[in-house]
């Protein structure tokens, strides 16, 4: 006799930039443990690798490449995945650093954030074509999630910025 299969709920989400419709399941306890262990390691590469793996594991829609999604879509997806997996409310603690009479306030404040209220705003018509000369232009795209891993080991912020820009060029054209 086979063990019973435990079904997990399936959720759907429309990604704001790529406009892709995805189906996903909540992450499992072992996946949450892996995320927490990666966070404790304090290494960017380990965190990014584990986030990517959890997103790939939880995505039920075929032909979705997490590395090819814009960073904004990946972050939006992860927030929604976390909300459906662990809970919609995140409790954060903040310490007031305002100075009062020469002393730091130090007041501790608890703030509850509802992850379902987080939306991507100001997605107006963007201008993704930059004209360099009267004949030469380039078309840009939003940085993909894979760019984060490529740039994470670089300590030079100028090189990182230029690397992200270079990876965001879709194509260069002259005339038509």
mmCIF file of C-alpha atoms in Angstrom:
data_model
loop_
_atom_site.group_PDB
_atom_site.id
_atom_site.type_symbol
_atom_site.label_atom_id
_atom_site.label_comp_id
_atom_site.label_asym_id
_atom_site.label_seq_id
_atom_site.Cartn_x
_atom_site.Cartn_y
_atom_site.Cartn_z
ATOM 1 C CA UNK A 1 0.000 0.000 0.000
ATOM 2 C CA UNK A 2 1.372 3.414 -1.021
ATOM 3 C CA UNK A 3 1.554 6.336 1.342
ATOM 4 C CA UNK A 4 -1.172 8.924 0.883
ATOM 5 C CA UNK A 5 -0.207 11.976 -1.152
ATOM 6 C CA UNK A 6 -0.730 15.254 0.658
ATOM 7 C CA UNK A 7 -2.016 17.877 -1.718
ATOM 8 C CA UNK A 8 -0.949 21.467 -1.310
ATOM 9 C CA UNK A 9 -3.094 24.416 -2.322
ATOM 10 C CA UNK A 10 -2.402 26.016 -5.688
ATOM 11 C CA UNK A 11 -2.408 29.794 -6.122
ATOM 12 C CA UNK A 12 -2.260 32.002 -9.182
ATOM 13 C CA UNK A 13 -0.504 35.317 -9.736
ATOM 14 C CA UNK A 14 -0.034 37.800 -12.567
ATOM 15 C CA UNK A 15 3.461 39.240 -12.636
ATOM 16 C CA UNK A 16 3.373 43.040 -13.075
ATOM 17 C CA UNK A 17 6.173 43.624 -15.604
ATOM 18 C CA UNK A 18 6.380 40.492 -17.720
ATOM 19 C CA UNK A 19 2.570 40.041 -17.559
ATOM 20 C CA UNK A 20 3.073 36.295 -17.118
ATOM 21 C CA UNK A 21 0.397 34.292 -15.348
ATOM 22 C CA UNK A 22 1.898 31.749 -12.971
ATOM 23 C CA UNK A 23 0.564 28.991 -10.771
ATOM 24 C CA UNK A 24 2.460 28.147 -7.602
ATOM 25 C CA UNK A 25 2.268 26.185 -4.381
ATOM 26 C CA UNK A 26 3.361 27.365 -0.917
ATOM 27 C CA UNK A 27 6.890 26.447 0.072
ATOM 28 C CA UNK A 28 7.308 23.488 2.388
ATOM 29 C CA UNK A 29 8.806 23.431 5.880
ATOM 30 C CA UNK A 30 12.113 22.044 4.568
ATOM 31 C CA UNK A 31 12.288 24.833 1.980
ATOM 32 C CA UNK A 32 11.592 27.422 4.664
ATOM 33 C CA UNK A 33 14.350 25.888 6.789
ATOM 34 C CA UNK A 34 16.765 26.135 3.849
ATOM 35 C CA UNK A 35 15.868 29.806 3.384
ATOM 36 C CA UNK A 36 16.430 30.532 7.065
ATOM 37 C CA UNK A 37 19.781 28.709 7.073
ATOM 38 C CA UNK A 38 20.862 30.660 3.980
ATOM 39 C CA UNK A 39 19.869 33.920 5.675
ATOM 40 C CA UNK A 40 21.909 33.012 8.735
ATOM 41 C CA UNK A 41 24.964 32.323 6.559
ATOM 42 C CA UNK A 42 24.975 36.026 5.603
ATOM 43 C CA UNK A 43 26.412 35.194 2.161
ATOM 44 C CA UNK A 44 24.663 36.900 -0.774
ATOM 45 C CA UNK A 45 25.369 34.064 -3.194
ATOM 46 C CA UNK A 46 23.914 31.433 -0.824
ATOM 47 C CA UNK A 47 20.774 33.491 -0.208
ATOM 48 C CA UNK A 48 20.209 34.141 -3.930
ATOM 49 C CA UNK A 49 20.799 30.486 -4.825
ATOM 50 C CA UNK A 50 18.303 29.297 -2.183
ATOM 51 C CA UNK A 51 15.668 31.869 -3.141
ATOM 52 C CA UNK A 52 16.031 30.805 -6.787
ATOM 53 C CA UNK A 53 15.715 27.118 -5.844
ATOM 54 C CA UNK A 54 12.596 27.683 -3.721
ATOM 55 C CA UNK A 55 10.965 29.741 -6.476
ATOM 56 C CA UNK A 56 11.744 27.037 -9.051
ATOM 57 C CA UNK A 57 10.429 24.296 -6.755
ATOM 58 C CA UNK A 58 7.175 26.127 -6.020
ATOM 59 C CA UNK A 59 6.408 27.227 -9.580
ATOM 60 C CA UNK A 60 3.872 24.890 -11.177
ATOM 61 C CA UNK A 61 3.572 26.719 -14.495
ATOM 62 C CA UNK A 62 5.824 25.189 -17.117
ATOM 63 C CA UNK A 63 8.291 27.223 -19.187
ATOM 64 C CA UNK A 64 8.861 29.831 -16.474
ATOM 65 C CA UNK A 65 12.572 30.556 -16.150
ATOM 66 C CA UNK A 66 13.152 32.427 -12.886
ATOM 67 C CA UNK A 67 16.536 33.685 -14.130
ATOM 68 C CA UNK A 68 14.913 35.365 -17.157
ATOM 69 C CA UNK A 69 12.257 37.231 -15.127
ATOM 70 C CA UNK A 70 12.825 40.898 -14.288
ATOM 71 C CA UNK A 71 14.062 41.452 -10.733
ATOM 72 C CA UNK A 72 10.850 43.339 -9.866
ATOM 73 C CA UNK A 73 8.730 40.344 -10.908
ATOM 74 C CA UNK A 74 10.887 37.947 -8.875
ATOM 75 C CA UNK A 75 10.606 40.111 -5.754
ATOM 76 C CA UNK A 76 6.838 40.493 -6.206
ATOM 77 C CA UNK A 77 6.499 36.734 -6.719
ATOM 78 C CA UNK A 78 8.588 35.962 -3.631
ATOM 79 C CA UNK A 79 6.535 38.321 -1.450
ATOM 80 C CA UNK A 80 3.327 36.629 -2.595
ATOM 81 C CA UNK A 81 4.852 33.171 -2.155
ATOM 82 C CA UNK A 82 5.930 34.053 1.387
ATOM 83 C CA UNK A 83 2.443 35.419 2.165
ATOM 84 C CA UNK A 84 0.766 32.197 1.055
ATOM 85 C CA UNK A 85 3.365 29.979 2.754
ATOM 86 C CA UNK A 86 4.028 31.526 6.155
ATOM 87 C CA UNK A 87 1.358 34.171 6.607
ATOM 88 C CA UNK A 88 0.215 37.481 5.205
ATOM 89 C CA UNK A 89 1.232 39.582 8.216
ATOM 90 C CA UNK A 90 4.888 40.377 8.963
ATOM 91 C CA UNK A 91 5.716 41.963 12.303
ATOM 92 C CA UNK A 92 8.682 44.345 12.150
ATOM 93 C CA UNK A 93 10.355 46.182 15.001
ATOM 94 C CA UNK A 94 11.775 49.646 14.454
ATOM 95 C CA UNK A 95 13.840 51.845 16.739
ATOM 96 C CA UNK A 96 13.419 55.611 16.503
ATOM 97 C CA UNK A 97 16.776 57.322 15.941
ATOM 98 C CA UNK A 98 15.456 60.893 16.087
ATOM 99 C CA UNK A 99 17.356 63.122 18.467
ATOM 100 C CA UNK A 100 15.408 64.792 21.258
ATOM 101 C CA UNK A 101 17.272 67.207 23.530
ATOM 102 C CA UNK A 102 20.613 65.844 22.298
ATOM 103 C CA UNK A 103 19.694 62.204 23.001
ATOM 104 C CA UNK A 104 18.588 59.503 20.628
ATOM 105 C CA UNK A 105 14.873 58.751 21.138
ATOM 106 C CA UNK A 106 15.314 54.967 21.134
ATOM 107 C CA UNK A 107 11.565 54.319 21.169
ATOM 108 C CA UNK A 108 10.775 50.782 19.984
ATOM 109 C CA UNK A 109 7.813 50.477 17.633
ATOM 110 C CA UNK A 110 6.112 47.345 16.342
ATOM 111 C CA UNK A 111 4.652 47.618 12.869
ATOM 112 C CA UNK A 112 2.529 44.945 11.196
ATOM 113 C CA UNK A 113 2.800 44.822 7.410
ATOM 114 C CA UNK A 114 0.150 43.031 5.371
ATOM 115 C CA UNK A 115 1.986 41.480 2.414
ATOM 116 C CA UNK A 116 -1.257 41.344 0.421
ATOM 117 C CA UNK A 117 -1.267 45.160 0.383
ATOM 118 C CA UNK A 118 2.075 45.346 -1.442
ATOM 119 C CA UNK A 119 1.606 46.280 -5.080
ATOM 120 C CA UNK A 120 3.828 47.511 -7.871
ATOM 121 C CA UNK A 121 2.814 51.078 -8.652
ATOM 122 C CA UNK A 122 3.723 53.660 -11.276
ATOM 123 C CA UNK A 123 4.042 51.205 -14.140
ATOM 124 C CA UNK A 124 3.514 53.962 -16.644
ATOM 125 C CA UNK A 125 4.542 53.749 -20.241
ATOM 126 C CA UNK A 126 8.299 53.506 -20.035
ATOM 127 C CA UNK A 127 10.735 54.803 -22.557
ATOM 128 C CA UNK A 128 12.987 51.871 -23.255
ATOM 129 C CA UNK A 129 14.695 53.245 -26.368
ATOM 130 C CA UNK A 130 17.607 55.620 -25.845
ATOM 131 C CA UNK A 131 18.843 57.592 -28.823
ATOM 132 C CA UNK A 132 22.635 57.866 -28.756
ATOM 133 C CA UNK A 133 23.136 59.658 -32.096
ATOM 134 C CA UNK A 134 20.613 60.645 -34.765
ATOM 135 C CA UNK A 135 21.125 57.197 -36.350
ATOM 136 C CA UNK A 136 22.141 54.920 -33.441
ATOM 137 C CA UNK A 137 19.781 53.901 -30.636
ATOM 138 C CA UNK A 138 19.570 51.124 -28.099
ATOM 139 C CA UNK A 139 16.626 49.282 -26.611
ATOM 140 C CA UNK A 140 16.779 48.474 -22.907
ATOM 141 C CA UNK A 141 15.025 45.810 -20.854
ATOM 142 C CA UNK A 142 14.500 45.426 -17.137
ATOM 143 C CA UNK A 143 17.424 43.659 -15.427
ATOM 144 C CA UNK A 144 16.861 39.925 -15.130
ATOM 145 C CA UNK A 145 17.230 37.973 -11.899
ATOM 146 C CA UNK A 146 20.326 36.200 -13.274
ATOM 147 C CA UNK A 147 22.134 39.572 -13.355
ATOM 148 C CA UNK A 148 21.962 39.727 -9.555
ATOM 149 C CA UNK A 149 24.065 36.586 -9.232
ATOM 150 C CA UNK A 150 26.567 37.761 -11.847
ATOM 151 C CA UNK A 151 27.074 41.076 -10.063
ATOM 152 C CA UNK A 152 26.896 39.870 -6.444
ATOM 153 C CA UNK A 153 30.603 39.059 -6.100
ATOM 154 C CA UNK A 154 31.719 42.447 -7.401
ATOM 155 C CA UNK A 155 32.701 44.892 -4.636
ATOM 156 C CA UNK A 156 33.198 47.878 -6.962
ATOM 157 C CA UNK A 157 29.879 49.756 -7.177
ATOM 158 C CA UNK A 158 30.812 51.493 -10.453
ATOM 159 C CA UNK A 159 31.637 48.166 -12.127
ATOM 160 C CA UNK A 160 28.405 46.694 -10.732
ATOM 161 C CA UNK A 161 26.343 49.583 -12.139
ATOM 162 C CA UNK A 162 27.968 49.301 -15.573
ATOM 163 C CA UNK A 163 27.527 45.525 -15.508
ATOM 164 C CA UNK A 164 23.805 45.859 -14.804
ATOM 165 C CA UNK A 165 23.446 48.456 -17.568
ATOM 166 C CA UNK A 166 25.341 46.264 -20.045
ATOM 167 C CA UNK A 167 23.147 43.274 -19.190
ATOM 168 C CA UNK A 168 20.041 45.431 -19.595
ATOM 169 C CA UNK A 169 20.752 46.277 -23.258
ATOM 170 C CA UNK A 170 18.371 44.251 -25.388
ATOM 171 C CA UNK A 171 19.859 45.392 -28.690
ATOM 172 C CA UNK A 172 21.537 48.310 -30.458
ATOM 173 C CA UNK A 173 20.310 49.451 -33.842
ATOM 174 C CA UNK A 174 20.976 52.083 -36.475
ATOM 175 C CA UNK A 175 18.217 53.474 -38.602
ATOM 176 C CA UNK A 176 15.387 50.933 -38.563
#
